[in-house]
Amino acid sequence: MKILVTGAAGFIGYHTCQVLLARGDTVVGLDNVNDYYDPILKEARLAQLEALPGAAQRFQFYRLDLADTAGMQRLFASESVDRVIHLAAQAGVRYSLDNPQAYVDSNVTGFLNVLEGCRHQNVEHLTYASTSSVYGANTHMPFTEHEPADHPLAIYGATKRANELMAHSYAHLFGLPCTGLRFFTVYGPWGRPDMALFLFTRKILAGEPIPVFNHGHHQRDFTFVEDIVEGVVRASDHIATGNPHWDSNRPDPATSAAPWRLFNIGNNQPVQLLDYIRVLERCLGREAKMEMLPLQAGDVPDTWASADDLQQAVGYQPSTPVETGVRRFVDWYRAYYQV
């Protein structure tokens, strides 16, 4: 197939492109390679992709901003892709407190441009990234897609919830099959520098204290990137269909009469942050200096995914223990930064 992957120079997008190219698909990658974090890391990911066997014939990269409406129209018109895996976004809860406009530009306007491109070019299936942050003030765990997610705590989660609703409108109005995946704390090699594991590793090796919010008492459903990507590709291959039993008098938030589905994609094994840090200490052979801080504005205390629906729908089964995943990240980090 010919698949457009947005955010191809990003963390999850890079790994997704690797898997698609390895199985023989043609990949059209899109990314604006912005400076939200070190563009050198993004360029290094792209260089890795371009060096893969077959990439010269089956990987085409566009340096383009999602919010560039005319540019997105030209891309969709020229490439005639079969499917879209939309992973590009302005990510991060904390940055959204300082620059909310960036989230509206990328995650709302940009997503609209993706939807319009899929609609007008008759794309078979749109699979897109949502986030566990949509659950916000909900504390009933494990989080399930069949309960409402209407109280996000930061603009990041609010824009991603908007994506889910926008996708439903397009599925209903135009018959565009859409599958949304709510990611839960993804980590692994080639990760984002603004995420906890990357930040902690850098500071521990430098002998600097690490910021531990909520005094380390919150839990996260840490999910290894290769497990996530397996689920993303499986979901893309499984085109969304309408639920024939959907009842408008008792609407199910995860399905619809339209070809639209929402899935959690996580590890289903929450780990307390302090335990996660202990695993990292063992992998680094260093003890962390911890600066204990209160829960930061916009953060949720805990995340825990019920991924039963995705398992039943596509056979998704995460298999990487935290100890293995953290070790693989540390090995990559030491090799990449030569520390």
Short mmCIF file of C-alpha atoms in Angstrom, two decimals:
data_model
loop_
_atom_site.label_atom_id
_atom_site.label_comp_id
_atom_site.label_asym_id
_atom_site.label_seq_id
_atom_site.Cartn_x
_atom_site.Cartn_y
_atom_site.Cartn_z
CA MET A 1 0.00 0.00 0.00
CA LYS A 2 0.90 3.66 -0.23
CA ILE A 3 0.56 5.20 3.22
CA LEU A 4 0.96 8.81 4.32
CA VAL A 5 2.58 9.04 7.76
CA THR A 6 2.45 12.50 9.28
CA GLY A 7 5.04 13.26 11.94
CA ALA A 8 7.50 10.98 10.14
CA ALA A 9 10.49 12.68 11.78
CA GLY A 10 8.89 12.34 15.21
CA PHE A 11 9.33 9.62 17.79
CA ILE A 12 6.39 7.32 17.03
CA GLY A 13 6.23 8.36 13.37
CA TYR A 14 9.84 7.33 12.79
CA HIS A 15 9.28 3.87 14.25
CA THR A 16 6.02 3.49 12.29
CA CYS A 17 7.73 4.35 9.00
CA GLN A 18 10.42 1.75 9.78
CA VAL A 19 7.84 -1.01 10.20
CA LEU A 20 5.87 -0.04 7.09
CA LEU A 21 8.96 0.14 4.90
CA ALA A 22 10.24 -3.17 6.26
CA ARG A 23 7.05 -4.95 5.22
CA GLY A 24 7.16 -3.46 1.70
CA ASP A 25 4.75 -0.53 1.81
CA THR A 26 5.43 2.76 0.05
CA VAL A 27 5.59 5.54 2.63
CA VAL A 28 4.96 9.24 2.10
CA GLY A 29 6.39 11.00 5.16
CA LEU A 30 5.40 14.48 6.29
CA ASP A 31 6.91 16.63 9.03
CA ASN A 32 7.68 20.31 9.51
CA VAL A 33 10.81 19.45 11.58
CA ASN A 34 10.11 22.34 13.94
CA ASP A 35 12.23 23.35 16.92
CA TYR A 36 9.84 22.32 19.72
CA TYR A 37 12.75 20.05 20.59
CA ASP A 38 16.17 19.55 19.00
CA PRO A 39 15.71 19.37 15.22
CA ILE A 40 19.04 17.55 14.97
CA LEU A 41 17.39 14.50 16.54
CA LYS A 42 14.57 14.69 14.00
CA GLU A 43 17.04 14.99 11.12
CA ALA A 44 18.92 11.96 12.49
CA ARG A 45 15.70 9.92 12.48
CA LEU A 46 15.06 10.94 8.87
CA ALA A 47 18.59 9.95 7.91
CA GLN A 48 17.98 6.53 9.44
CA LEU A 49 14.79 6.12 7.40
CA GLU A 50 16.41 7.24 4.16
CA ALA A 51 19.19 4.67 4.67
CA LEU A 52 16.81 1.71 5.01
CA PRO A 53 16.75 -0.92 2.25
CA GLY A 54 14.26 0.08 -0.41
CA ALA A 55 13.79 3.59 0.97
CA ALA A 56 15.20 5.21 -2.17
CA GLN A 57 12.28 3.78 -4.13
CA ARG A 58 9.56 3.63 -1.46
CA PHE A 59 10.08 6.61 0.88
CA GLN A 60 9.20 10.14 -0.15
CA PHE A 61 9.51 12.91 2.44
CA TYR A 62 7.74 16.28 2.48
CA ARG A 63 8.90 19.07 4.78
CA LEU A 64 5.49 20.64 5.31
CA ASP A 65 3.40 22.17 8.10
CA LEU A 66 -0.01 20.61 8.74
CA ALA A 67 -1.54 24.08 9.05
CA ASP A 68 -0.43 25.01 5.52
CA THR A 69 -3.79 24.41 3.88
CA ALA A 70 -2.68 24.96 0.30
CA GLY A 71 0.40 22.79 0.79
CA MET A 72 -1.66 19.97 2.30
CA GLN A 73 -4.12 20.14 -0.60
CA ARG A 74 -1.26 19.84 -3.09
CA LEU A 75 0.25 16.92 -1.19
CA PHE A 76 -2.97 14.90 -1.13
CA ALA A 77 -3.71 15.68 -4.78
CA SER A 78 -0.25 14.67 -5.98
CA GLU A 79 0.37 11.52 -3.94
CA SER A 80 -2.96 9.61 -4.08
CA VAL A 81 -2.29 7.64 -0.90
CA ASP A 82 -4.37 4.61 0.07
CA ARG A 83 -4.33 5.25 3.81
CA VAL A 84 -3.19 7.84 6.32
CA ILE A 85 -1.55 7.33 9.71
CA HIS A 86 -1.70 10.75 11.34
CA LEU A 87 0.85 11.06 14.14
CA ALA A 88 1.98 14.68 13.74
CA ALA A 89 0.85 17.03 16.50
CA GLN A 90 1.98 19.65 18.91
CA ALA A 91 2.59 17.37 21.88
CA GLY A 92 3.20 17.87 25.57
CA VAL A 93 0.99 18.97 28.44
CA ARG A 94 3.36 21.45 30.04
CA TYR A 95 4.18 23.43 26.90
CA SER A 96 0.47 23.88 26.29
CA LEU A 97 0.29 26.10 29.38
CA ASP A 98 2.68 28.56 27.73
CA ASN A 99 1.79 28.35 24.03
CA PRO A 100 -1.80 27.20 23.51
CA GLN A 101 -1.96 28.74 20.03
CA ALA A 102 0.57 26.18 18.75
CA TYR A 103 -1.85 23.41 19.76
CA VAL A 104 -4.79 24.95 17.94
CA ASP A 105 -2.72 25.55 14.80
CA SER A 106 -1.30 22.03 14.62
CA ASN A 107 -3.88 19.87 16.35
CA VAL A 108 -7.10 21.55 15.20
CA THR A 109 -6.39 23.41 11.95
CA GLY A 110 -3.80 20.82 10.93
CA PHE A 111 -6.15 17.94 11.68
CA LEU A 112 -8.90 19.59 9.66
CA ASN A 113 -6.52 19.74 6.69
CA VAL A 114 -5.83 16.02 7.10
CA LEU A 115 -9.55 15.24 7.23
CA GLU A 116 -10.23 17.35 4.15
CA GLY A 117 -7.40 15.67 2.24
CA CYS A 118 -8.72 12.22 3.15
CA ARG A 119 -12.26 13.21 2.20
CA HIS A 120 -11.49 14.68 -1.21
CA GLN A 121 -9.00 11.98 -2.22
CA ASN A 122 -11.18 9.07 -1.06
CA VAL A 123 -8.62 7.70 1.38
CA GLU A 124 -9.57 4.19 2.52
CA HIS A 125 -8.82 4.69 6.21
CA LEU A 126 -7.55 7.41 8.54
CA THR A 127 -5.81 6.21 11.71
CA TYR A 128 -4.84 9.04 14.03
CA ALA A 129 -3.17 9.63 17.38
CA SER A 130 -5.20 10.74 20.35
CA THR A 131 -4.02 10.64 23.96
CA SER A 132 -4.78 9.42 27.45
CA SER A 133 -4.90 13.11 28.41
CA VAL A 134 -8.48 13.26 27.10
CA TYR A 135 -9.56 11.42 30.27
CA GLY A 136 -8.50 14.45 32.33
CA ALA A 137 -10.45 14.71 35.57
CA ASN A 138 -11.77 11.15 35.24
CA THR A 139 -10.26 8.97 37.98
CA HIS A 140 -12.21 5.75 37.39
CA MET A 141 -9.58 3.24 36.28
CA PRO A 142 -8.63 1.44 34.24
CA PHE A 143 -9.70 4.04 31.72
CA THR A 144 -12.09 2.61 29.17
CA GLU A 145 -13.19 4.04 25.85
CA HIS A 146 -16.80 3.28 26.70
CA GLU A 147 -16.98 5.99 29.36
CA PRO A 148 -17.16 9.73 28.58
CA ALA A 149 -13.93 11.74 28.23
CA ASP A 150 -15.30 15.24 28.49
CA HIS A 151 -13.13 16.87 31.17
CA PRO A 152 -9.57 17.33 29.82
CA LEU A 153 -7.35 19.35 32.14
CA ALA A 154 -5.06 21.05 29.59
CA ILE A 155 -5.45 22.47 26.10
CA TYR A 156 -3.39 19.57 24.70
CA GLY A 157 -5.99 17.03 25.81
CA ALA A 158 -8.80 19.34 24.72
CA THR A 159 -7.42 19.57 21.16
CA LYS A 160 -7.03 15.81 20.96
CA ARG A 161 -10.59 15.31 22.16
CA ALA A 162 -11.61 17.77 19.45
CA ASN A 163 -9.83 15.53 16.91
CA GLU A 164 -11.95 12.57 17.99
CA LEU A 165 -15.15 14.56 17.54
CA MET A 166 -14.06 16.06 14.23
CA ALA A 167 -13.22 12.60 12.93
CA HIS A 168 -16.67 11.39 13.91
CA SER A 169 -18.27 14.22 11.95
CA TYR A 170 -16.34 13.24 8.82
CA ALA A 171 -17.11 9.56 9.29
CA HIS A 172 -20.81 10.39 9.63
CA LEU A 173 -21.08 13.00 6.88
CA PHE A 174 -18.72 11.57 4.26
CA GLY A 175 -18.31 7.90 5.17
CA LEU A 176 -14.59 8.38 5.92
CA PRO A 177 -13.44 5.41 8.06
CA CYS A 178 -11.58 6.82 11.07
CA THR A 179 -9.81 5.06 13.94
CA GLY A 180 -8.50 7.07 16.91
CA LEU A 181 -5.85 5.64 19.23
CA ARG A 182 -5.44 7.04 22.73
CA PHE A 183 -1.73 6.65 23.50
CA PHE A 184 -0.54 6.03 27.05
CA THR A 185 2.98 7.32 27.95
CA VAL A 186 5.08 5.95 25.12
CA TYR A 187 8.82 5.52 25.69
CA GLY A 188 11.81 3.91 24.01
CA PRO A 189 14.82 4.53 21.72
CA TRP A 190 14.78 7.74 19.67
CA GLY A 191 12.29 9.22 22.17
CA ARG A 192 11.38 12.86 22.71
CA PRO A 193 13.74 14.91 24.91
CA ASP A 194 10.81 16.56 26.72
CA MET A 195 9.54 13.23 28.06
CA ALA A 196 10.39 11.93 31.52
CA LEU A 197 12.70 9.04 30.63
CA PHE A 198 14.85 11.14 28.30
CA LEU A 199 14.97 14.06 30.73
CA PHE A 200 15.78 11.84 33.72
CA THR A 201 18.53 10.00 31.87
CA ARG A 202 20.24 13.19 30.77
CA LYS A 203 20.12 14.75 34.23
CA ILE A 204 21.20 11.62 36.12
CA LEU A 205 24.23 11.18 33.87
CA ALA A 206 25.08 14.87 34.35
CA GLY A 207 24.75 14.57 38.14
CA GLU A 208 21.83 16.99 38.19
CA PRO A 209 18.63 16.60 40.25
CA ILE A 210 15.57 15.34 38.43
CA PRO A 211 12.14 16.98 38.93
CA VAL A 212 9.74 14.43 40.43
CA PHE A 213 6.21 15.79 40.31
CA ASN A 214 3.50 14.71 42.73
CA HIS A 215 6.40 13.52 44.91
CA GLY A 216 6.62 10.47 42.66
CA HIS A 217 3.35 8.99 43.84
CA HIS A 218 1.50 8.98 40.54
CA GLN A 219 1.34 6.01 38.19
CA ARG A 220 1.72 5.86 34.43
CA ASP A 221 0.87 3.13 31.95
CA PHE A 222 4.35 3.21 30.38
CA THR A 223 4.20 1.55 26.94
CA PHE A 224 7.23 0.61 24.85
CA VAL A 225 7.29 2.22 21.42
CA GLU A 226 7.57 -1.02 19.44
CA ASP A 227 4.44 -2.35 21.15
CA ILE A 228 2.65 0.90 20.32
CA VAL A 229 3.70 0.80 16.67
CA GLU A 230 2.54 -2.80 16.30
CA GLY A 231 -0.89 -1.65 17.50
CA VAL A 232 -0.87 1.39 15.21
CA VAL A 233 -0.11 -0.68 12.11
CA ARG A 234 -2.63 -3.37 13.05
CA ALA A 235 -5.29 -0.70 13.56
CA SER A 236 -4.48 0.89 10.21
CA ASP A 237 -4.86 -2.48 8.51
CA HIS A 238 -8.26 -3.01 10.17
CA ILE A 239 -10.54 -0.48 8.45
CA ALA A 240 -13.12 1.03 10.81
CA THR A 241 -16.75 0.07 10.29
CA GLY A 242 -19.98 1.18 11.88
CA ASN A 243 -21.37 -0.61 14.91
CA PRO A 244 -24.66 -2.20 13.74
CA HIS A 245 -25.86 -2.37 17.36
CA TRP A 246 -25.16 1.27 18.17
CA ASP A 247 -28.11 2.77 20.04
CA SER A 248 -28.73 6.52 19.80
CA ASN A 249 -30.78 6.36 22.99
CA ARG A 250 -27.78 4.94 24.85
CA PRO A 251 -24.81 6.08 22.79
CA ASP A 252 -21.53 4.22 23.21
CA PRO A 253 -18.66 6.80 23.28
CA ALA A 254 -16.22 4.37 21.62
CA THR A 255 -18.26 3.37 18.56
CA SER A 256 -20.87 4.78 16.20
CA ALA A 257 -23.27 3.88 13.44
CA ALA A 258 -20.68 5.67 11.29
CA PRO A 259 -17.34 3.99 10.43
CA TRP A 260 -15.55 5.40 13.48
CA ARG A 261 -13.77 3.73 16.38
CA LEU A 262 -11.81 4.81 19.44
CA PHE A 263 -9.27 2.56 21.15
CA ASN A 264 -6.95 2.84 24.11
CA ILE A 265 -3.44 1.70 23.27
CA GLY A 266 -1.38 1.14 26.39
CA ASN A 267 0.43 -1.47 28.43
CA ASN A 268 -2.40 -2.21 30.90
CA GLN A 269 0.24 -2.42 33.66
CA PRO A 270 0.62 0.93 35.45
CA VAL A 271 3.94 1.57 37.18
CA GLN A 272 4.54 4.04 40.00
CA LEU A 273 6.92 6.79 38.93
CA LEU A 274 9.37 6.08 41.77
CA ASP A 275 9.59 2.43 40.66
CA TYR A 276 10.22 3.58 37.09
CA ILE A 277 13.07 5.78 38.34
CA ARG A 278 14.56 2.84 40.27
CA VAL A 279 14.61 0.76 37.09
CA LEU A 280 16.39 3.62 35.31
CA GLU A 281 18.93 3.91 38.13
CA ARG A 282 19.79 0.22 37.78
CA CYS A 283 20.18 0.53 34.02
CA LEU A 284 22.43 3.57 34.34
CA GLY A 285 24.37 2.34 37.36
CA ARG A 286 23.76 5.73 38.93
CA GLU A 287 21.60 7.00 41.77
CA ALA A 288 19.20 9.83 40.99
CA LYS A 289 19.07 13.04 42.98
CA MET A 290 15.37 13.82 43.25
CA GLU A 291 13.70 17.20 43.60
CA MET A 292 10.26 16.38 44.99
CA LEU A 293 7.57 18.70 43.61
CA PRO A 294 3.76 18.94 43.76
CA LEU A 295 1.56 17.73 40.90
CA GLN A 296 1.97 20.15 38.02
CA ALA A 297 -0.98 22.05 36.61
CA GLY A 298 -2.64 20.13 33.80
CA ASP A 299 -1.22 16.75 34.82
CA VAL A 300 -3.38 13.84 35.92
CA PRO A 301 -2.40 11.77 38.97
CA ASP A 302 -2.58 8.35 37.30
CA THR A 303 -3.14 6.68 33.94
CA TRP A 304 -4.10 3.08 33.34
CA ALA A 305 -5.46 1.80 30.04
CA SER A 306 -7.91 -0.95 29.43
CA ALA A 307 -6.74 -2.09 26.00
CA ASP A 308 -9.15 -5.03 25.80
CA ASP A 309 -11.05 -3.60 22.83
CA LEU A 310 -7.92 -3.19 20.70
CA GLN A 311 -6.77 -6.67 21.65
CA GLN A 312 -10.11 -8.14 20.59
CA ALA A 313 -10.30 -6.08 17.39
CA VAL A 314 -6.77 -6.53 16.01
CA GLY A 315 -4.88 -8.86 18.35
CA TYR A 316 -2.86 -6.08 20.01
CA GLN A 317 -0.80 -7.53 22.86
CA PRO A 318 2.01 -5.44 24.39
CA SER A 319 4.84 -7.68 25.51
CA THR A 320 7.80 -5.52 26.57
CA PRO A 321 8.45 -5.31 30.35
CA VAL A 322 9.48 -1.90 31.70
CA GLU A 323 12.89 -3.30 32.68
CA THR A 324 13.56 -4.38 29.10
CA GLY A 325 12.21 -1.21 27.54
CA VAL A 326 14.17 1.14 29.79
CA ARG A 327 17.36 -0.87 29.19
CA ARG A 328 16.88 -0.57 25.42
CA PHE A 329 16.36 3.19 25.74
CA VAL A 330 19.49 3.60 27.88
CA ASP A 331 21.57 1.55 25.43
CA TRP A 332 20.35 3.74 22.55
CA TYR A 333 20.92 6.96 24.51
CA ARG A 334 24.50 6.06 25.46
CA ALA A 335 25.31 5.06 21.89
CA TYR A 336 23.69 8.09 20.26
CA TYR A 337 25.16 10.68 22.66
CA GLN A 338 28.37 8.70 23.29
CA VAL A 339 28.09 8.94 27.09
#
